[in-house]
Amino acid sequence: RLRIQAPSAVPLHSVIARFLSSLAILEQRDGKLNPSSLSAVAAAQKLGGTVTAFVAGNGVKSVADEAGKVQGIAKVVYVDSSAYDRGLPENYAPLLVENIKKDGFTHVIAGHSAFGKNLLPRVAALLDKQMLSDVTGIEGDDIFVRPIYAGNAVLKTQSTESIKLFTVRGAAFPAPETIGGSAEVVEGVDPKVESQTEWVSENLTKSERPDLVSANRVVSGGRGLKSKEEFERLIPALADALGAAVGASRAAVDSGFADNSLQVGQTGKNVAPQLYLCAGISGAIQHLSGMKDSKVIAAINKDPEAPIFQVADVGLVSDLFESVPELTEKLKA
Ligand code: FAD
């Protein structure tokens, strides 16, 4: 089966559950909680036991208070310091290690985002533990499910580590309600480690369209678009007609049709929108690995044998240079 089923409830014995204590690492930017990082909280809740959230950065008390309202969190630990503001892993990893050691967590969880992927391996190394990445299912306090071989196989693995560290795929762990909680909010320990890394600047792609990873709808284009001009003429217009984010295959990115930040797949972004509509994409396994959890997959391809049709819920065998403008016009009308 190429498309992963929603994980079932964890059959944990209540006695074991009482001893579980999970730390969910939250992300923030400019004093705002990143809602997609709440997938770590959802995974911690699936384990059972006590859930503590952690956030660090400049002026993060307000983020900690906001996180305190998320359902199912017992405690929020925050560290207010500009040294951790941009989530530089060289600074953030020793900070987390100190806070993990202080409270003795059994599980440490982060989202499988650029931040989580950058951070957790360093934390695991400092603690001398093995970590698991891109977890899509939890079947017990030590049994985890994750895709391997670019999603070609699903691995169920048992961890014997005393502290289990893992990143989770957002699509597999939908964020909990952000209201109704009343967690205790406390300051954590700041080891004030001397770091040789400091954040200098960043150059972000600005877009009026929804964020690719959290968008409800995504319209992606592939090599079938033939050129950057055609990609830019057809794909954004269709995306705007649907209020969707724009995505691309790696072949489209490598051919210079689309920006690298738009790549969906194994070496790009993982998306799981309500609707994933793609045109001129063959459906290579590395592309599917980043979008196959989408609720509805619609594909336009002129080749009826294209592998994308094996995972698509809706398929249109046609020349995209005719069908995409036609669809855009009909949606606008
Ligand atoms: P193609 O495979 O060339 O497909 C183009 C499709 O367009 C064809 O199916 C064709 O029938 C159709 N087409 C052509 N003209 C028209 C037309 N006029 N109308 C309608 N349809 C038309 N790929 C990713 O996407 N994301 C990744 O993250 C990624 N990571 C990778 C990691 C590794 C380690 C490796 C080895 C590969 C990775 N790839 C990734 C690449 C992947 O294997 C494919 O090469 C890539 O996804 C193909 O992109 P595509 O479907 O746009 O192009």
Short mmCIF file of C-alpha atoms and ligand atoms in Angstrom, two decimals:
data_model
loop_
_atom_site.label_atom_id
_atom_site.label_comp_id
_atom_site.label_asym_id
_atom_site.label_seq_id
_atom_site.Cartn_x
_atom_site.Cartn_y
_atom_site.Cartn_z
CA ARG A 1 0.00 0.00 0.00
CA LEU A 2 1.44 3.32 -1.01
CA ARG A 3 -0.80 5.53 1.11
CA ILE A 4 -0.36 5.31 4.86
CA GLN A 5 -3.43 4.66 6.98
CA ALA A 6 -4.19 6.93 9.94
CA PRO A 7 -2.49 5.45 13.02
CA SER A 8 -4.73 3.58 15.44
CA ALA A 9 -4.94 4.30 19.15
CA VAL A 10 -1.98 3.15 21.25
CA PRO A 11 -2.80 0.04 23.30
CA LEU A 12 -0.82 1.22 26.31
CA HIS A 13 -1.27 -0.29 29.70
CA SER A 14 -2.41 2.46 32.06
CA VAL A 15 0.28 1.60 34.66
CA ILE A 16 3.04 2.14 32.07
CA ALA A 17 1.36 5.31 30.83
CA ARG A 18 1.65 6.87 34.28
CA PHE A 19 5.47 6.73 34.08
CA LEU A 20 5.73 8.27 30.65
CA SER A 21 6.90 11.84 30.52
CA SER A 22 7.30 13.44 27.09
CA LEU A 23 8.90 16.67 26.01
CA ALA A 24 7.41 18.20 22.86
CA ILE A 25 9.64 20.84 21.27
CA LEU A 26 7.73 23.80 19.85
CA GLU A 27 8.89 26.21 17.17
CA GLN A 28 8.38 29.95 17.17
CA ARG A 29 9.25 32.82 14.92
CA ASP A 30 9.11 36.50 15.83
CA GLY A 31 7.20 35.67 19.01
CA LYS A 32 4.55 33.58 17.23
CA LEU A 33 3.98 29.88 17.82
CA ASN A 34 4.42 27.80 14.67
CA PRO A 35 1.21 25.71 14.65
CA SER A 36 2.72 22.91 12.57
CA SER A 37 5.17 22.19 15.43
CA LEU A 38 2.17 21.13 17.54
CA SER A 39 2.38 17.75 15.78
CA ALA A 40 5.03 16.97 18.44
CA VAL A 41 2.37 17.58 21.11
CA ALA A 42 -0.09 15.33 19.26
CA ALA A 43 2.51 12.54 19.17
CA ALA A 44 3.24 12.99 22.89
CA GLN A 45 -0.48 12.75 23.62
CA LYS A 46 -0.67 9.53 21.63
CA LEU A 47 1.99 8.06 23.92
CA GLY A 48 0.03 9.01 27.03
CA GLY A 49 1.61 10.14 30.31
CA THR A 50 2.62 13.72 31.10
CA VAL A 51 3.22 16.13 28.23
CA THR A 52 5.60 19.06 28.66
CA ALA A 53 6.19 21.57 25.87
CA PHE A 54 9.45 23.46 25.38
CA VAL A 55 10.09 26.73 23.59
CA ALA A 56 13.07 29.10 23.53
CA GLY A 57 13.90 32.42 21.89
CA ASN A 58 13.73 36.13 22.31
CA GLY A 59 10.72 37.26 24.38
CA VAL A 60 9.03 33.85 24.23
CA LYS A 61 7.00 34.15 27.43
CA SER A 62 3.96 35.10 25.33
CA VAL A 63 4.53 32.04 23.09
CA ALA A 64 4.77 29.88 26.22
CA ASP A 65 1.48 31.35 27.49
CA GLU A 66 -0.13 30.67 24.11
CA ALA A 67 1.18 27.08 24.19
CA GLY A 68 -0.22 26.73 27.70
CA LYS A 69 -3.72 26.97 26.21
CA VAL A 70 -3.14 24.00 23.90
CA GLN A 71 -5.16 21.01 25.05
CA GLY A 72 -3.29 18.17 26.71
CA ILE A 73 -0.11 20.02 27.75
CA ALA A 74 0.57 19.84 31.51
CA LYS A 75 3.55 22.18 31.62
CA VAL A 76 5.34 24.61 29.31
CA VAL A 77 9.05 25.23 29.87
CA TYR A 78 10.49 28.33 28.22
CA VAL A 79 13.90 29.94 28.01
CA ASP A 80 13.91 33.60 27.07
CA SER A 81 17.18 34.42 25.30
CA SER A 82 18.15 35.80 21.90
CA ALA A 83 20.85 33.05 21.67
CA TYR A 84 18.06 30.58 20.80
CA ASP A 85 15.83 32.87 18.80
CA ARG A 86 16.53 31.51 15.32
CA GLY A 87 16.79 27.91 16.50
CA LEU A 88 20.47 27.53 15.66
CA PRO A 89 21.09 23.88 16.54
CA GLU A 90 24.63 24.53 17.79
CA ASN A 91 23.14 26.69 20.57
CA TYR A 92 19.79 24.98 20.98
CA ALA A 93 21.05 21.38 21.36
CA PRO A 94 23.04 21.95 24.60
CA LEU A 95 20.12 23.99 25.94
CA LEU A 96 17.73 21.11 25.35
CA VAL A 97 20.11 18.56 26.82
CA GLU A 98 20.27 20.52 30.10
CA ASN A 99 16.50 20.77 30.28
CA ILE A 100 16.00 17.10 29.39
CA LYS A 101 18.47 16.03 32.10
CA LYS A 102 16.81 18.28 34.66
CA ASP A 103 13.31 16.88 34.25
CA GLY A 104 14.17 13.31 33.20
CA PHE A 105 11.92 12.80 30.19
CA THR A 106 11.27 9.37 28.70
CA HIS A 107 10.46 10.75 25.22
CA VAL A 108 11.67 13.87 23.37
CA ILE A 109 9.72 14.78 20.25
CA ALA A 110 10.10 17.42 17.53
CA GLY A 111 8.35 17.98 14.20
CA HIS A 112 10.12 16.60 11.12
CA SER A 113 10.79 20.16 9.93
CA ALA A 114 14.09 21.77 8.93
CA PHE A 115 14.39 22.83 12.59
CA GLY A 116 13.63 19.38 14.04
CA LYS A 117 15.82 17.57 11.50
CA ASN A 118 18.68 19.91 12.30
CA LEU A 119 18.30 19.79 16.04
CA LEU A 120 17.37 16.34 17.26
CA PRO A 121 20.35 14.36 15.86
CA ARG A 122 22.67 16.71 17.78
CA VAL A 123 20.65 16.34 20.97
CA ALA A 124 20.70 12.55 20.56
CA ALA A 125 24.47 12.59 20.01
CA LEU A 126 25.05 14.73 23.11
CA LEU A 127 22.92 12.30 25.14
CA ASP A 128 24.58 9.29 23.45
CA LYS A 129 21.19 7.91 22.33
CA GLN A 130 19.93 6.76 18.96
CA MET A 131 17.10 8.76 17.45
CA LEU A 132 14.34 7.94 15.00
CA SER A 133 13.28 10.32 12.25
CA ASP A 134 10.04 10.94 10.36
CA VAL A 135 7.87 8.77 12.61
CA THR A 136 4.38 8.28 11.17
CA GLY A 137 2.90 5.96 13.78
CA ILE A 138 3.24 5.11 17.49
CA GLU A 139 2.17 1.62 18.51
CA GLY A 140 3.43 1.56 22.07
CA ASP A 141 5.80 3.54 24.26
CA ASP A 142 8.77 1.93 22.48
CA ILE A 143 7.33 0.88 19.10
CA PHE A 144 7.43 3.35 16.25
CA VAL A 145 6.48 3.25 12.58
CA ARG A 146 8.39 5.14 9.91
CA PRO A 147 8.74 5.03 6.12
CA ILE A 148 12.01 3.77 4.63
CA TYR A 149 13.42 3.54 1.09
CA ALA A 150 11.66 6.78 0.10
CA GLY A 151 8.34 5.44 1.30
CA ASN A 152 8.62 2.14 -0.58
CA ALA A 153 8.42 0.21 2.70
CA VAL A 154 7.16 0.90 6.20
CA LEU A 155 9.38 -0.06 9.13
CA LYS A 156 8.07 -0.92 12.56
CA THR A 157 10.90 -0.55 15.04
CA GLN A 158 11.37 -1.04 18.77
CA SER A 159 13.65 1.33 20.67
CA THR A 160 15.42 0.15 23.81
CA GLU A 161 16.89 3.58 24.58
CA SER A 162 16.12 5.01 28.02
CA ILE A 163 15.24 8.32 26.38
CA LYS A 164 13.50 7.96 23.06
CA LEU A 165 14.11 10.89 20.72
CA PHE A 166 12.21 11.19 17.45
CA THR A 167 10.86 13.59 14.84
CA VAL A 168 7.28 13.16 13.64
CA ARG A 169 5.65 13.73 10.27
CA GLY A 170 3.03 16.47 10.66
CA ALA A 171 0.48 14.77 8.40
CA ALA A 172 0.42 11.71 10.67
CA PHE A 173 -0.13 13.69 13.87
CA PRO A 174 -2.68 16.50 13.38
CA ALA A 175 -2.26 19.38 15.84
CA PRO A 176 -4.50 19.38 18.94
CA GLU A 177 -6.99 22.15 19.77
CA THR A 178 -5.21 25.38 20.67
CA ILE A 179 -7.82 26.42 23.21
CA GLY A 180 -9.13 24.94 26.43
CA GLY A 181 -5.79 23.96 28.03
CA SER A 182 -4.38 25.43 31.24
CA ALA A 183 -0.76 24.35 31.53
CA GLU A 184 1.67 25.56 34.16
CA VAL A 185 4.24 27.89 32.50
CA VAL A 186 7.75 27.80 34.02
CA GLU A 187 11.22 29.04 33.14
CA GLY A 188 13.75 26.39 32.13
CA VAL A 189 17.49 26.26 32.73
CA ASP A 190 19.79 28.24 30.45
CA PRO A 191 23.29 26.70 30.31
CA LYS A 192 24.58 29.83 28.51
CA VAL A 193 26.98 27.70 26.49
CA GLU A 194 29.73 29.58 24.66
CA SER A 195 28.86 29.06 21.01
CA GLN A 196 30.90 29.91 17.95
CA THR A 197 27.75 30.15 15.86
CA GLU A 198 25.61 33.21 15.63
CA TRP A 199 22.68 34.07 13.43
CA VAL A 200 23.60 36.78 10.94
CA SER A 201 20.78 37.20 8.43
CA GLU A 202 18.35 35.33 6.22
CA ASN A 203 16.88 35.79 2.80
CA LEU A 204 13.31 34.52 2.75
CA THR A 205 11.15 33.96 -0.30
CA LYS A 206 8.09 36.14 0.18
CA SER A 207 4.78 34.98 -1.20
CA GLU A 208 1.18 36.05 -0.87
CA ARG A 209 0.13 32.45 -1.38
CA PRO A 210 -0.44 30.01 1.49
CA ASP A 211 2.60 28.31 3.01
CA LEU A 212 3.32 25.10 1.07
CA VAL A 213 3.66 22.82 4.10
CA SER A 214 0.50 23.92 5.92
CA ALA A 215 -1.73 24.82 2.92
CA ASN A 216 -5.11 23.13 2.55
CA ARG A 217 -4.66 22.95 -1.20
CA VAL A 218 -1.52 22.59 -3.29
CA VAL A 219 -1.10 22.85 -7.06
CA SER A 220 2.18 21.36 -8.30
CA GLY A 221 3.84 21.36 -11.69
CA GLY A 222 6.48 19.07 -13.14
CA ARG A 223 8.82 18.70 -16.08
CA GLY A 224 5.78 18.35 -18.34
CA LEU A 225 5.45 22.15 -18.15
CA LYS A 226 8.48 22.28 -20.49
CA SER A 227 9.83 25.74 -19.43
CA LYS A 228 10.01 28.30 -16.62
CA GLU A 229 7.78 30.62 -18.68
CA GLU A 230 5.06 27.99 -19.07
CA PHE A 231 5.33 26.95 -15.41
CA GLU A 232 4.93 30.56 -14.29
CA ARG A 233 2.09 31.19 -16.76
CA LEU A 234 0.01 28.12 -15.88
CA ILE A 235 0.68 26.83 -12.34
CA PRO A 236 0.36 30.00 -10.18
CA ALA A 237 -2.84 31.02 -12.03
CA LEU A 238 -4.45 27.65 -11.29
CA ALA A 239 -3.20 27.80 -7.69
CA ASP A 240 -4.69 31.28 -7.22
CA ALA A 241 -8.02 30.17 -8.67
CA LEU A 242 -8.10 27.49 -5.96
CA GLY A 243 -6.53 29.58 -3.17
CA ALA A 244 -3.72 27.02 -3.16
CA ALA A 245 0.03 26.99 -2.53
CA VAL A 246 2.38 26.25 -5.43
CA GLY A 247 4.57 23.15 -5.42
CA ALA A 248 6.93 21.52 -7.92
CA SER A 249 8.68 18.26 -8.69
CA ARG A 250 12.43 18.02 -8.37
CA ALA A 251 12.77 17.78 -12.16
CA ALA A 252 10.92 21.10 -12.46
CA VAL A 253 13.19 22.65 -9.82
CA ASP A 254 16.38 21.21 -11.34
CA SER A 255 15.32 22.48 -14.77
CA GLY A 256 14.98 25.97 -13.31
CA PHE A 257 11.18 26.18 -13.77
CA ALA A 258 10.51 26.73 -10.06
CA ASP A 259 12.30 27.80 -6.90
CA ASN A 260 13.96 25.15 -4.74
CA SER A 261 11.71 26.11 -1.80
CA LEU A 262 8.72 24.72 -3.75
CA GLN A 263 10.07 21.18 -4.16
CA VAL A 264 7.78 18.45 -2.86
CA GLY A 265 9.15 15.00 -2.12
CA GLN A 266 11.83 12.98 -0.43
CA THR A 267 14.43 15.73 -0.68
CA GLY A 268 11.87 18.54 -0.59
CA LYS A 269 8.84 19.28 1.55
CA ASN A 270 6.30 16.80 2.93
CA VAL A 271 2.78 18.00 2.31
CA ALA A 272 -0.61 16.50 3.18
CA PRO A 273 -3.26 19.00 2.04
CA GLN A 274 -6.97 18.34 1.53
CA LEU A 275 -6.31 18.61 -2.21
CA TYR A 276 -3.06 17.97 -4.10
CA LEU A 277 -3.50 18.78 -7.78
CA CYS A 278 -0.53 18.13 -10.02
CA ALA A 279 0.11 18.59 -13.71
CA GLY A 280 2.96 17.20 -15.80
CA ILE A 281 4.34 15.11 -12.93
CA SER A 282 5.03 11.42 -13.62
CA GLY A 283 4.72 10.22 -10.02
CA ALA A 284 8.23 8.98 -9.21
CA ILE A 285 8.44 7.33 -5.79
CA GLN A 286 10.60 10.18 -4.46
CA HIS A 287 7.85 12.65 -5.36
CA LEU A 288 5.07 10.44 -3.96
CA SER A 289 6.94 10.15 -0.67
CA GLY A 290 6.28 13.87 -0.06
CA MET A 291 2.59 14.07 -1.04
CA LYS A 292 0.92 10.66 -0.91
CA ASP A 293 -0.76 11.39 2.43
CA SER A 294 -2.81 14.16 0.79
CA LYS A 295 -6.55 13.61 1.31
CA VAL A 296 -7.49 13.95 -2.37
CA ILE A 297 -4.90 13.59 -5.12
CA ALA A 298 -5.82 14.86 -8.59
CA ALA A 299 -3.45 14.45 -11.52
CA ILE A 300 -3.27 15.76 -15.06
CA ASN A 301 -0.93 13.85 -17.36
CA LYS A 302 -1.02 13.05 -21.06
CA ASP A 303 0.34 9.54 -20.45
CA PRO A 304 -2.39 7.16 -19.20
CA GLU A 305 0.35 4.81 -17.91
CA ALA A 306 1.99 7.50 -15.72
CA PRO A 307 2.55 6.10 -12.19
CA ILE A 308 0.87 9.16 -10.65
CA PHE A 309 -2.47 7.63 -11.67
CA GLN A 310 -1.82 4.69 -9.31
CA VAL A 311 -2.15 6.99 -6.31
CA ALA A 312 -4.51 9.61 -7.76
CA ASP A 313 -8.14 9.72 -6.60
CA VAL A 314 -9.03 11.75 -9.70
CA GLY A 315 -7.12 11.57 -12.95
CA LEU A 316 -7.35 13.50 -16.21
CA VAL A 317 -5.50 12.13 -19.21
CA SER A 318 -4.94 15.22 -21.30
CA ASP A 319 -2.48 17.77 -22.60
CA LEU A 320 -1.93 20.12 -19.68
CA PHE A 321 -1.39 23.08 -22.02
CA GLU A 322 -5.07 22.77 -22.90
CA SER A 323 -6.63 21.45 -19.70
CA VAL A 324 -4.84 23.66 -17.12
CA PRO A 325 -5.92 27.02 -18.68
CA GLU A 326 -9.43 25.64 -19.22
CA LEU A 327 -9.67 24.46 -15.61
CA THR A 328 -8.34 27.80 -14.36
CA GLU A 329 -10.93 29.73 -16.36
CA LYS A 330 -13.77 27.47 -15.16
CA LEU A 331 -12.68 27.79 -11.52
CA LYS A 332 -12.48 31.58 -11.82
CA ALA A 333 -15.94 31.70 -13.32
P1 FAD B 1 9.14 13.42 -15.35
O1 FAD B 1 9.36 12.14 -14.66
O2 FAD B 1 9.97 13.72 -16.55
O3 FAD B 1 7.60 13.45 -15.75
C1 FAD B 1 7.02 14.42 -16.55
C2 FAD B 1 5.59 13.99 -16.79
O4 FAD B 1 4.92 14.99 -17.52
C3 FAD B 1 5.48 12.70 -17.61
O5 FAD B 1 4.69 11.77 -16.89
C4 FAD B 1 4.78 13.12 -18.90
O6 FAD B 1 3.85 12.16 -19.38
C5 FAD B 1 4.05 14.37 -18.45
N1 FAD B 1 3.82 15.32 -19.55
C6 FAD B 1 4.72 15.77 -20.45
N2 FAD B 1 4.14 16.66 -21.27
C7 FAD B 1 2.83 16.77 -20.88
C8 FAD B 1 1.73 17.52 -21.35
N3 FAD B 1 1.84 18.37 -22.39
N4 FAD B 1 0.55 17.38 -20.72
C9 FAD B 1 0.42 16.53 -19.66
N5 FAD B 1 1.45 15.79 -19.17
C10 FAD B 1 2.64 15.90 -19.78
N6 FAD B 1 11.60 14.15 -7.20
C11 FAD B 1 10.73 14.97 -6.62
O7 FAD B 1 9.75 15.41 -7.23
N7 FAD B 1 10.91 15.35 -5.32
C12 FAD B 1 11.95 14.93 -4.57
O8 FAD B 1 12.09 15.33 -3.41
C13 FAD B 1 12.88 14.04 -5.17
N8 FAD B 1 13.93 13.55 -4.47
C14 FAD B 1 14.77 12.65 -5.07
C15 FAD B 1 15.79 12.06 -4.30
C16 FAD B 1 16.62 11.13 -4.89
C17 FAD B 1 17.69 10.50 -4.04
C18 FAD B 1 16.44 10.77 -6.25
C19 FAD B 1 17.32 9.73 -6.86
C20 FAD B 1 15.45 11.35 -6.98
C21 FAD B 1 14.61 12.30 -6.43
N9 FAD B 1 13.58 12.89 -7.16
C22 FAD B 1 12.68 13.69 -6.52
C23 FAD B 1 13.49 12.75 -8.62
C24 FAD B 1 12.46 11.74 -9.09
O9 FAD B 1 13.07 10.46 -9.18
C25 FAD B 1 11.95 12.13 -10.49
O10 FAD B 1 13.03 12.24 -11.37
C26 FAD B 1 11.15 13.41 -10.53
O11 FAD B 1 10.16 13.42 -9.52
C27 FAD B 1 10.49 13.55 -11.89
O12 FAD B 1 9.83 14.80 -11.98
P2 FAD B 1 8.62 14.99 -12.99
O13 FAD B 1 7.55 14.03 -12.66
O14 FAD B 1 8.31 16.43 -13.01
O15 FAD B 1 9.32 14.68 -14.39
#
